[in-house]
mmCIF file of N, CA and C and ligand atoms in Angstrom:
data_model
loop_
_atom_site.group_PDB
_atom_site.id
_atom_site.type_symbol
_atom_site.label_atom_id
_atom_site.label_comp_id
_atom_site.label_asym_id
_atom_site.label_seq_id
_atom_site.Cartn_x
_atom_site.Cartn_y
_atom_site.Cartn_z
ATOM 1 N N MET A 205 0.978 -1.316 -0.195
ATOM 2 C CA MET A 205 0.068 0.161 -0.041
ATOM 3 C C MET A 205 0.967 1.438 0.188
ATOM 4 N N GLN A 206 0.575 2.229 -0.381
ATOM 5 C CA GLN A 206 1.571 3.787 -1.076
ATOM 6 C C GLN A 206 1.305 4.675 0.193
ATOM 7 N N LYS A 207 0.180 4.589 0.593
ATOM 8 C CA LYS A 207 -0.100 5.563 1.630
ATOM 9 C C LYS A 207 -1.592 5.771 2.065
ATOM 10 N N ILE A 208 -1.817 6.815 3.333
ATOM 11 C CA ILE A 208 -3.041 7.060 3.374
ATOM 12 C C ILE A 208 -3.634 7.922 2.364
ATOM 13 N N GLU A 209 -4.508 7.586 1.873
ATOM 14 C CA GLU A 209 -5.191 8.263 0.918
ATOM 15 C C GLU A 209 -6.163 9.235 1.143
ATOM 16 N N HIS A 210 -7.361 8.735 2.023
ATOM 17 C CA HIS A 210 -8.220 9.725 3.013
ATOM 18 C C HIS A 210 -8.855 9.101 4.151
ATOM 19 N N ILE A 211 -8.663 9.948 5.290
ATOM 20 C CA ILE A 211 -9.974 9.170 5.950
ATOM 21 C C ILE A 211 -11.174 9.532 6.077
ATOM 22 N N GLY A 212 -12.140 8.317 6.269
ATOM 23 C CA GLY A 212 -13.687 8.953 6.171
ATOM 24 C C GLY A 212 -14.230 9.209 7.030
ATOM 25 N N ILE A 213 -14.967 10.133 7.928
ATOM 26 C CA ILE A 213 -16.115 10.296 8.969
ATOM 27 C C ILE A 213 -17.380 10.355 8.271
ATOM 28 N N ALA A 214 -18.314 9.537 8.996
ATOM 29 C CA ALA A 214 -19.688 9.402 9.416
ATOM 30 C C ALA A 214 -20.176 10.739 9.931
ATOM 31 N N VAL A 215 -21.132 10.975 9.177
ATOM 32 C CA VAL A 215 -21.805 12.661 9.682
ATOM 33 C C VAL A 215 -23.054 12.741 9.631
ATOM 34 N N LYS A 216 -23.982 13.219 10.403
ATOM 35 C CA LYS A 216 -25.625 13.150 9.689
ATOM 36 C C LYS A 216 -25.690 14.007 8.766
ATOM 37 N N SER A 217 -24.941 14.920 9.162
ATOM 38 C CA SER A 217 -25.320 16.321 8.071
ATOM 39 C C SER A 217 -24.567 16.941 7.630
ATOM 40 N N LEU A 218 -24.326 16.554 6.096
ATOM 41 C CA LEU A 218 -22.943 17.810 5.653
ATOM 42 C C LEU A 218 -23.606 19.196 6.143
ATOM 43 N N LYS A 219 -24.398 19.705 5.581
ATOM 44 C CA LYS A 219 -24.736 21.074 5.749
ATOM 45 C C LYS A 219 -24.307 21.325 6.979
ATOM 46 N N ASP A 220 -24.241 20.791 8.135
ATOM 47 C CA ASP A 220 -23.562 21.281 9.664
ATOM 48 C C ASP A 220 -21.974 20.966 9.846
ATOM 49 N N SER A 221 -21.803 19.924 8.843
ATOM 50 C CA SER A 221 -20.678 19.344 9.432
ATOM 51 C C SER A 221 -19.232 20.160 8.195
ATOM 52 N N ILE A 222 -19.666 20.510 6.742
ATOM 53 C CA ILE A 222 -18.796 21.034 6.377
ATOM 54 C C ILE A 222 -18.314 22.300 6.868
ATOM 55 N N PRO A 223 -19.271 22.892 7.094
ATOM 56 C CA PRO A 223 -18.922 24.566 8.154
ATOM 57 C C PRO A 223 -17.929 24.166 9.251
ATOM 58 N N LEU A 224 -18.552 23.144 9.838
ATOM 59 C CA LEU A 224 -17.330 22.810 11.134
ATOM 60 C C LEU A 224 -15.906 22.256 10.574
ATOM 61 N N PHE A 225 -16.127 21.758 9.991
ATOM 62 C CA PHE A 225 -14.276 21.266 9.282
ATOM 63 C C PHE A 225 -14.215 22.276 8.184
ATOM 64 N N GLU A 226 -14.395 23.380 7.802
ATOM 65 C CA GLU A 226 -13.968 24.473 7.268
ATOM 66 C C GLU A 226 -13.390 25.269 8.398
ATOM 67 N N LYS A 227 -13.891 25.233 9.222
ATOM 68 C CA LYS A 227 -13.290 26.203 10.563
ATOM 69 C C LYS A 227 -12.541 25.526 11.235
ATOM 70 N N LEU A 228 -12.191 24.103 11.277
ATOM 71 C CA LEU A 228 -11.847 23.281 12.118
ATOM 72 C C LEU A 228 -10.621 23.330 11.454
ATOM 73 N N LEU A 229 -10.165 23.157 10.195
ATOM 74 C CA LEU A 229 -9.210 22.821 9.196
ATOM 75 C C LEU A 229 -8.685 23.907 8.428
ATOM 76 N N ASN A 230 -9.088 24.833 8.676
ATOM 77 C CA ASN A 230 -8.734 26.356 8.111
ATOM 78 C C ASN A 230 -8.732 26.318 6.627
ATOM 79 N N THR A 231 -9.610 25.392 5.886
ATOM 80 C CA THR A 231 -9.626 25.480 4.512
ATOM 81 C C THR A 231 -11.378 25.002 3.660
ATOM 82 N N ALA A 232 -11.095 25.559 2.584
ATOM 83 C CA ALA A 232 -12.891 25.213 2.110
ATOM 84 C C ALA A 232 -13.012 23.871 1.576
ATOM 85 N N CYS A 233 -13.988 22.984 1.326
ATOM 86 C CA CYS A 233 -14.616 22.100 1.224
ATOM 87 C C CYS A 233 -13.837 22.497 -0.205
ATOM 88 N N TYR A 234 -13.641 21.378 -1.239
ATOM 89 C CA TYR A 234 -12.880 21.349 -2.364
ATOM 90 C C TYR A 234 -14.307 20.617 -2.840
ATOM 91 N N LYS A 235 -14.983 19.629 -2.933
ATOM 92 C CA LYS A 235 -15.402 18.920 -3.344
ATOM 93 C C LYS A 235 -16.865 17.988 -2.939
ATOM 94 N N THR A 236 -18.176 18.654 -3.769
ATOM 95 C CA THR A 236 -19.067 17.444 -2.796
ATOM 96 C C THR A 236 -19.314 16.519 -4.209
ATOM 97 N N GLU A 237 -19.793 15.187 -4.052
ATOM 98 C CA GLU A 237 -20.014 14.264 -5.047
ATOM 99 C C GLU A 237 -20.893 13.221 -4.176
ATOM 100 N N LEU A 238 -22.205 12.898 -4.909
ATOM 101 C CA LEU A 238 -22.957 12.343 -4.649
ATOM 102 C C LEU A 238 -22.407 10.534 -5.177
ATOM 103 N N VAL A 239 -22.259 9.547 -4.791
ATOM 104 C CA VAL A 239 -22.228 8.404 -5.135
ATOM 105 C C VAL A 239 -23.329 7.495 -4.320
ATOM 106 N N GLU A 240 -23.952 7.216 -5.638
ATOM 107 C CA GLU A 240 -25.235 6.811 -5.867
ATOM 108 C C GLU A 240 -25.719 5.006 -5.178
ATOM 109 N N SER A 241 -24.233 4.454 -5.759
ATOM 110 C CA SER A 241 -24.446 3.479 -5.970
ATOM 111 C C SER A 241 -24.552 2.733 -4.036
ATOM 112 N N GLU A 242 -23.631 3.576 -3.488
ATOM 113 C CA GLU A 242 -23.330 3.450 -1.966
ATOM 114 C C GLU A 242 -24.063 4.442 -0.941
ATOM 115 N N LYS A 243 -25.102 4.876 -1.668
ATOM 116 C CA LYS A 243 -26.687 5.860 -1.072
ATOM 117 C C LYS A 243 -25.456 7.071 0.106
ATOM 118 N N VAL A 244 -24.480 7.431 -0.463
ATOM 119 C CA VAL A 244 -23.355 8.313 0.353
ATOM 120 C C VAL A 244 -23.714 9.543 -0.251
ATOM 121 N N ASN A 245 -23.672 10.789 0.026
ATOM 122 C CA ASN A 245 -22.982 11.946 0.167
ATOM 123 C C ASN A 245 -21.814 12.148 0.013
ATOM 124 N N THR A 246 -20.481 12.957 -0.514
ATOM 125 C CA THR A 246 -19.073 13.253 0.420
ATOM 126 C C THR A 246 -18.905 14.740 0.263
ATOM 127 N N ALA A 247 -17.988 14.753 0.843
ATOM 128 C CA ALA A 247 -17.745 16.120 0.796
ATOM 129 C C ALA A 247 -16.124 15.875 1.496
ATOM 130 N N PHE A 248 -15.310 16.451 0.605
ATOM 131 C CA PHE A 248 -13.430 16.258 0.433
ATOM 132 C C PHE A 248 -13.072 17.878 0.733
ATOM 133 N N PHE A 249 -11.881 17.715 1.845
ATOM 134 C CA PHE A 249 -10.876 18.565 2.157
ATOM 135 C C PHE A 249 -9.688 18.311 2.364
ATOM 136 N N LYS A 250 -8.935 19.078 1.638
ATOM 137 C CA LYS A 250 -7.346 18.543 1.700
ATOM 138 C C LYS A 250 -6.679 19.730 2.785
ATOM 139 N N THR A 251 -5.753 18.295 3.731
ATOM 140 C CA THR A 251 -5.052 19.305 4.576
ATOM 141 C C THR A 251 -3.855 19.003 4.154
ATOM 142 N N GLY A 252 -2.182 19.448 3.399
ATOM 143 C CA GLY A 252 -1.631 18.840 3.138
ATOM 144 C C GLY A 252 -2.029 18.192 1.993
ATOM 145 N N PRO A 253 -1.407 17.144 1.891
ATOM 146 C CA PRO A 253 -1.347 16.199 1.370
ATOM 147 C C PRO A 253 -2.405 14.861 1.236
ATOM 148 N N ASN A 254 -2.940 15.578 2.529
ATOM 149 C CA ASN A 254 -3.819 14.144 3.279
ATOM 150 C C ASN A 254 -5.459 14.621 2.665
ATOM 151 N N LYS A 255 -6.295 13.840 2.856
ATOM 152 C CA LYS A 255 -7.485 14.397 2.400
ATOM 153 C C LYS A 255 -8.540 13.609 3.855
ATOM 154 N N ILE A 256 -9.822 14.682 3.946
ATOM 155 C CA ILE A 256 -10.649 14.063 4.929
ATOM 156 C C ILE A 256 -11.965 13.933 3.914
ATOM 157 N N GLU A 257 -12.447 12.818 4.249
ATOM 158 C CA GLU A 257 -14.011 12.652 3.450
ATOM 159 C C GLU A 257 -14.917 12.755 4.549
ATOM 160 N N LEU A 258 -16.146 13.383 4.333
ATOM 161 C CA LEU A 258 -17.275 13.316 5.221
ATOM 162 C C LEU A 258 -18.337 12.646 4.422
ATOM 163 N N LEU A 259 -18.765 11.365 5.196
ATOM 164 C CA LEU A 259 -19.864 10.462 4.790
ATOM 165 C C LEU A 259 -21.172 11.128 5.008
ATOM 166 N N GLU A 260 -22.182 11.115 4.350
ATOM 167 C CA GLU A 260 -23.571 11.459 4.757
ATOM 168 C C GLU A 260 -24.373 10.761 4.047
ATOM 169 N N SER A 261 -25.267 9.862 5.018
ATOM 170 C CA SER A 261 -26.128 8.822 4.214
ATOM 171 C C SER A 261 -27.239 9.865 3.687
ATOM 172 N N THR A 262 -27.899 8.929 2.137
ATOM 173 C CA THR A 262 -28.644 9.739 1.374
ATOM 174 C C THR A 262 -30.164 8.734 1.484
ATOM 175 N N ASP A 263 -30.086 7.496 2.662
ATOM 176 C CA ASP A 263 -31.219 6.495 2.712
ATOM 177 C C ASP A 263 -31.145 6.323 4.420
ATOM 178 N N SER A 264 -32.190 6.455 4.676
ATOM 179 C CA SER A 264 -32.020 5.852 5.940
ATOM 180 C C SER A 264 -31.918 4.403 6.136
ATOM 181 N N ASP A 265 -31.810 3.497 4.744
ATOM 182 C CA ASP A 265 -31.020 2.039 5.095
ATOM 183 C C ASP A 265 -29.626 2.182 4.745
ATOM 184 N N GLY A 266 -29.139 3.125 4.364
ATOM 185 C CA GLY A 266 -27.892 3.341 4.011
ATOM 186 C C GLY A 266 -27.102 2.638 4.815
ATOM 187 N N VAL A 267 -25.375 2.063 4.258
ATOM 188 C CA VAL A 267 -24.836 2.093 5.062
ATOM 189 C C VAL A 267 -24.290 3.237 6.538
ATOM 190 N N ILE A 268 -23.955 4.258 5.710
ATOM 191 C CA ILE A 268 -23.338 5.204 6.921
ATOM 192 C C ILE A 268 -24.809 5.534 7.920
ATOM 193 N N ALA A 269 -25.826 5.500 7.556
ATOM 194 C CA ALA A 269 -27.505 5.801 7.906
ATOM 195 C C ALA A 269 -27.062 4.941 9.602
ATOM 196 N N ARG A 270 -27.011 3.386 9.314
ATOM 197 C CA ARG A 270 -26.948 2.254 9.853
ATOM 198 C C ARG A 270 -25.773 2.152 10.759
ATOM 199 N N PHE A 271 -24.638 2.444 10.209
ATOM 200 C CA PHE A 271 -23.104 3.215 11.223
ATOM 201 C C PHE A 271 -23.509 3.940 12.253
ATOM 202 N N ILE A 272 -24.238 5.014 11.682
ATOM 203 C CA ILE A 272 -24.469 6.326 12.909
ATOM 204 C C ILE A 272 -25.473 5.574 13.874
ATOM 205 N N GLU A 273 -26.406 4.850 13.456
ATOM 206 C CA GLU A 273 -27.449 4.543 14.304
ATOM 207 C C GLU A 273 -26.573 3.345 15.437
ATOM 208 N N LYS A 274 -25.932 2.163 14.797
ATOM 209 C CA LYS A 274 -24.926 1.655 15.907
ATOM 210 C C LYS A 274 -23.954 2.258 16.653
ATOM 211 N N LYS A 275 -23.177 3.145 16.406
ATOM 212 C CA LYS A 275 -22.024 3.698 16.769
ATOM 213 C C LYS A 275 -21.797 5.354 16.797
ATOM 214 N N GLY A 276 -23.009 5.763 16.237
ATOM 215 C CA GLY A 276 -22.684 7.392 16.226
ATOM 216 C C GLY A 276 -21.919 8.198 15.446
ATOM 217 N N GLU A 277 -22.055 9.395 15.180
ATOM 218 C CA GLU A 277 -21.122 10.223 14.474
ATOM 219 C C GLU A 277 -19.566 9.380 14.357
ATOM 220 N N GLY A 278 -18.728 9.941 13.965
ATOM 221 C CA GLY A 278 -17.370 9.871 13.745
ATOM 222 C C GLY A 278 -16.625 8.758 13.097
ATOM 223 N N LEU A 279 -15.069 8.385 13.237
ATOM 224 C CA LEU A 279 -14.403 7.797 11.845
ATOM 225 C C LEU A 279 -14.872 6.504 11.771
ATOM 226 N N HIS A 280 -14.951 6.445 10.489
ATOM 227 C CA HIS A 280 -15.805 5.316 9.734
ATOM 228 C C HIS A 280 -14.768 4.389 9.030
ATOM 229 N N HIS A 281 -13.871 5.022 7.775
ATOM 230 C CA HIS A 281 -12.586 4.488 7.720
ATOM 231 C C HIS A 281 -11.024 5.204 7.327
ATOM 232 N N ILE A 282 -10.388 3.877 6.599
ATOM 233 C CA ILE A 282 -9.061 4.648 6.725
ATOM 234 C C ILE A 282 -8.762 3.963 5.119
ATOM 235 N N ALA A 283 -8.763 5.273 4.038
ATOM 236 C CA ALA A 283 -8.509 4.560 3.223
ATOM 237 C C ALA A 283 -6.862 4.473 2.658
ATOM 238 N N PHE A 284 -6.708 3.664 2.020
ATOM 239 C CA PHE A 284 -5.260 3.416 1.374
ATOM 240 C C PHE A 284 -5.227 3.200 -0.284
ATOM 241 N N GLU A 285 -3.999 4.231 -0.500
ATOM 242 C CA GLU A 285 -3.949 3.985 -1.920
ATOM 243 C C GLU A 285 -2.969 3.041 -2.416
ATOM 244 N N VAL A 286 -3.266 2.458 -3.376
ATOM 245 C CA VAL A 286 -2.928 1.258 -3.732
ATOM 246 C C VAL A 286 -2.481 1.318 -5.287
ATOM 247 N N LYS A 287 -1.636 0.484 -5.757
ATOM 248 C CA LYS A 287 -0.901 0.776 -6.982
ATOM 249 C C LYS A 287 -1.982 -0.449 -8.127
ATOM 250 N N ASP A 288 -2.218 -1.333 -7.847
ATOM 251 C CA ASP A 288 -3.108 -2.375 -8.603
ATOM 252 C C ASP A 288 -3.979 -3.068 -7.449
ATOM 253 N N ILE A 289 -5.441 -2.520 -7.485
ATOM 254 C CA ILE A 289 -6.207 -3.013 -6.745
ATOM 255 C C ILE A 289 -6.791 -4.603 -6.687
ATOM 256 N N ASP A 290 -6.679 -5.066 -7.974
ATOM 257 C CA ASP A 290 -6.647 -6.494 -8.109
ATOM 258 C C ASP A 290 -5.724 -7.070 -7.543
ATOM 259 N N ALA A 291 -4.443 -6.651 -7.672
ATOM 260 C CA ALA A 291 -3.358 -7.720 -7.408
ATOM 261 C C ALA A 291 -3.490 -7.473 -6.067
ATOM 262 N N GLU A 292 -3.712 -6.038 -5.308
ATOM 263 C CA GLU A 292 -3.726 -6.326 -3.453
ATOM 264 C C GLU A 292 -4.934 -6.967 -2.966
ATOM 265 N N MET A 293 -5.998 -7.009 -3.676
ATOM 266 C CA MET A 293 -7.165 -7.522 -3.367
ATOM 267 C C MET A 293 -6.998 -9.151 -2.813
ATOM 268 N N LYS A 294 -6.305 -9.641 -4.259
ATOM 269 C CA LYS A 294 -5.807 -11.058 -4.048
ATOM 270 C C LYS A 294 -4.752 -11.783 -3.208
ATOM 271 N N ARG A 295 -3.912 -9.902 -2.847
ATOM 272 C CA ARG A 295 -2.865 -10.792 -1.808
ATOM 273 C C ARG A 295 -3.546 -10.655 -0.513
ATOM 274 N N LEU A 296 -4.556 -10.003 -0.360
ATOM 275 C CA LEU A 296 -5.291 -9.869 1.225
ATOM 276 C C LEU A 296 -5.729 -10.814 1.558
ATOM 277 N N LYS A 297 -6.789 -11.306 0.410
ATOM 278 C CA LYS A 297 -7.576 -12.887 0.372
ATOM 279 C C LYS A 297 -6.461 -14.015 0.741
ATOM 280 N N ASN A 298 -5.712 -13.855 0.223
ATOM 281 C CA ASN A 298 -4.367 -15.296 0.263
ATOM 282 C C ASN A 298 -4.065 -14.864 2.021
ATOM 283 N N GLU A 299 -4.266 -13.823 2.074
ATOM 284 C CA GLU A 299 -3.341 -13.611 3.641
ATOM 285 C C GLU A 299 -4.687 -13.669 4.676
ATOM 286 N N GLY A 300 -6.036 -14.197 4.252
ATOM 287 C CA GLY A 300 -6.504 -14.483 5.118
ATOM 288 C C GLY A 300 -7.721 -13.255 5.037
ATOM 289 N N PHE A 301 -8.064 -12.261 4.845
ATOM 290 C CA PHE A 301 -8.657 -11.195 5.056
ATOM 291 C C PHE A 301 -10.195 -11.346 4.252
ATOM 292 N N ARG A 302 -10.964 -10.862 4.849
ATOM 293 C CA ARG A 302 -12.386 -11.131 3.985
ATOM 294 C C ARG A 302 -12.620 -9.357 3.398
ATOM 295 N N LEU A 303 -12.813 -9.695 2.142
ATOM 296 C CA LEU A 303 -13.329 -8.072 1.436
ATOM 297 C C LEU A 303 -14.849 -8.637 1.377
ATOM 298 N N LEU A 304 -15.261 -6.985 1.729
ATOM 299 C CA LEU A 304 -16.590 -6.840 1.316
ATOM 300 C C LEU A 304 -17.062 -6.731 0.116
ATOM 301 N N ASN A 305 -16.180 -6.665 -1.194
ATOM 302 C CA ASN A 305 -16.840 -6.863 -2.475
ATOM 303 C C ASN A 305 -15.607 -7.438 -3.083
ATOM 304 N N GLU A 306 -16.223 -8.148 -3.878
ATOM 305 C CA GLU A 306 -15.588 -9.452 -4.695
ATOM 306 C C GLU A 306 -14.863 -8.906 -5.796
ATOM 307 N N THR A 307 -15.361 -7.696 -6.257
ATOM 308 C CA THR A 307 -14.516 -7.224 -7.625
ATOM 309 C C THR A 307 -14.546 -5.616 -7.112
ATOM 310 N N PRO A 308 -13.458 -4.673 -7.659
ATOM 311 C CA PRO A 308 -13.632 -3.497 -7.358
ATOM 312 C C PRO A 308 -14.466 -2.803 -8.020
ATOM 313 N N LYS A 309 -14.845 -1.715 -6.822
ATOM 314 C CA LYS A 309 -16.143 -0.949 -7.394
ATOM 315 C C LYS A 309 -15.938 0.810 -7.330
ATOM 316 N N THR A 310 -16.948 1.191 -8.058
ATOM 317 C CA THR A 310 -16.477 2.642 -8.276
ATOM 318 C C THR A 310 -16.956 3.630 -7.204
ATOM 319 N N GLY A 311 -15.689 4.099 -6.469
ATOM 320 C CA GLY A 311 -16.297 5.113 -5.299
ATOM 321 C C GLY A 311 -16.107 6.950 -5.631
ATOM 322 N N ALA A 312 -15.892 7.484 -4.318
ATOM 323 C CA ALA A 312 -15.596 8.873 -4.727
ATOM 324 C C ALA A 312 -14.814 9.438 -5.752
ATOM 325 N N ASP A 313 -14.725 10.687 -5.962
ATOM 326 C CA ASP A 313 -13.408 10.911 -6.296
ATOM 327 C C ASP A 313 -12.403 9.877 -7.512
ATOM 328 N N ASN A 314 -13.183 9.792 -8.460
ATOM 329 C CA ASN A 314 -12.702 8.649 -9.663
ATOM 330 C C ASN A 314 -11.767 7.357 -9.115
ATOM 331 N N LYS A 315 -12.585 7.187 -8.073
ATOM 332 C CA LYS A 315 -11.273 5.919 -7.742
ATOM 333 C C LYS A 315 -12.423 4.321 -7.958
ATOM 334 N N LEU A 316 -11.310 3.425 -7.935
ATOM 335 C CA LEU A 316 -12.170 2.021 -7.599
ATOM 336 C C LEU A 316 -11.568 1.488 -6.327
ATOM 337 N N VAL A 317 -12.903 0.846 -5.548
ATOM 338 C CA VAL A 317 -12.665 1.190 -4.230
ATOM 339 C C VAL A 317 -12.723 -0.403 -3.737
ATOM 340 N N CYS A 318 -12.589 -0.950 -2.741
ATOM 341 C CA CYS A 318 -12.560 -1.914 -2.434
ATOM 342 C C CYS A 318 -12.693 -1.748 -0.837
ATOM 343 N N PHE A 319 -13.408 -2.672 0.114
ATOM 344 C CA PHE A 319 -13.454 -2.765 1.905
ATOM 345 C C PHE A 319 -12.964 -3.839 2.216
ATOM 346 N N VAL A 320 -12.382 -3.602 3.262
ATOM 347 C CA VAL A 320 -11.856 -5.027 4.087
ATOM 348 C C VAL A 320 -12.722 -5.412 5.186
ATOM 349 N N HIS A 321 -13.250 -6.107 5.760
ATOM 350 C CA HIS A 321 -14.088 -6.512 7.070
ATOM 351 C C HIS A 321 -13.337 -6.031 7.885
ATOM 352 N N PRO A 322 -14.326 -4.955 8.781
ATOM 353 C CA PRO A 322 -13.333 -4.285 9.726
ATOM 354 C C PRO A 322 -13.216 -5.902 11.101
ATOM 355 N N LYS A 323 -13.847 -6.911 10.683
ATOM 356 C CA LYS A 323 -13.828 -7.638 11.960
ATOM 357 C C LYS A 323 -12.501 -8.387 11.938
ATOM 358 N N ASP A 324 -11.859 -8.305 10.705
ATOM 359 C CA ASP A 324 -10.483 -8.891 10.553
ATOM 360 C C ASP A 324 -9.403 -8.059 10.814
ATOM 361 N N THR A 325 -9.813 -6.455 10.877
ATOM 362 C CA THR A 325 -8.660 -5.620 11.141
ATOM 363 C C THR A 325 -8.596 -4.496 12.214
ATOM 364 N N GLN A 326 -9.536 -5.490 13.254
ATOM 365 C CA GLN A 326 -9.167 -5.101 14.697
ATOM 366 C C GLN A 326 -10.726 -3.757 14.803
ATOM 367 N N GLY A 327 -11.900 -4.071 13.802
ATOM 368 C CA GLY A 327 -12.332 -3.416 14.096
ATOM 369 C C GLY A 327 -12.427 -1.722 13.186
ATOM 370 N N VAL A 328 -11.344 -1.500 12.598
ATOM 371 C CA VAL A 328 -11.637 -0.635 11.768
ATOM 372 C C VAL A 328 -11.761 -0.723 10.267
ATOM 373 N N LEU A 329 -12.314 -0.392 9.289
ATOM 374 C CA LEU A 329 -12.906 -0.238 8.169
ATOM 375 C C LEU A 329 -11.528 0.319 7.373
ATOM 376 N N ILE A 330 -10.957 -0.649 6.367
ATOM 377 C CA ILE A 330 -10.571 -0.531 5.503
ATOM 378 C C ILE A 330 -10.712 -0.030 4.212
ATOM 379 N N GLU A 331 -10.261 0.850 3.923
ATOM 380 C CA GLU A 331 -10.586 1.147 2.095
ATOM 381 C C GLU A 331 -9.304 0.985 0.979
ATOM 382 N N LEU A 332 -9.426 0.315 0.090
ATOM 383 C CA LEU A 332 -8.447 0.241 -0.854
ATOM 384 C C LEU A 332 -9.163 1.127 -1.850
ATOM 385 N N CYS A 333 -8.025 2.312 -2.379
ATOM 386 C CA CYS A 333 -8.655 2.618 -3.238
ATOM 387 C C CYS A 333 -7.697 3.166 -4.316
ATOM 388 N N MET A 334 -7.700 3.219 -5.683
ATOM 389 C CA MET A 334 -6.707 2.983 -6.923
ATOM 390 C C MET A 334 -7.742 4.135 -7.791
ATOM 391 N N GLU A 335 -6.562 5.144 -8.269
ATOM 392 C CA GLU A 335 -6.903 6.299 -9.545
ATOM 393 C C GLU A 335 -7.809 5.905 -10.240
ATOM 394 N N LYS A 336 -8.709 5.938 -10.981
ATOM 395 C CA LYS A 336 -9.179 5.446 -12.269
ATOM 396 C C LYS A 336 -8.321 6.075 -12.915
ATOM 397 N N GLU A 337 -8.173 4.862 -14.799
ATOM 398 C CA GLU A 337 -7.595 5.608 -15.476
ATOM 399 C C GLU A 337 -8.280 6.534 -16.570
ATOM 400 N N VAL A 338 -8.225 7.690 -16.895
ATOM 401 C CA VAL A 338 -8.832 8.248 -17.643
ATOM 402 C C VAL A 338 -8.813 8.411 -19.322
HETATM 403 ZN ZN1 ZN B 679 -13.110 6.771 1.417
#
């Protein structure tokens, strides 16, 4: 894995959380994006080379809504950039990690993503992401 690409934080309302994080990080949100397949609205911030992704559910039955119901708002996942997502998924599978999706799927920010089961990673949801080729 190359580096931490971003940290994902589950929030109830982007309308409330975007101004809060703009104040906290002293930088403007540079992008919001709806990821229809995941039923989430996302908002991105840059701090130096690092990114923060806020995630708001668009559906009361979406993964983020269910996460907040169980655990409340807060840290949702850590995303690592990988060079070859297929190779990395295969490597992790061979190491015994369960993946939440068997093939890479389209995530926010022009990325192919895959999630590793948090039960296999000490409770922390791990996202692999790879820039899609344009
Ligand atoms: Zn993410």
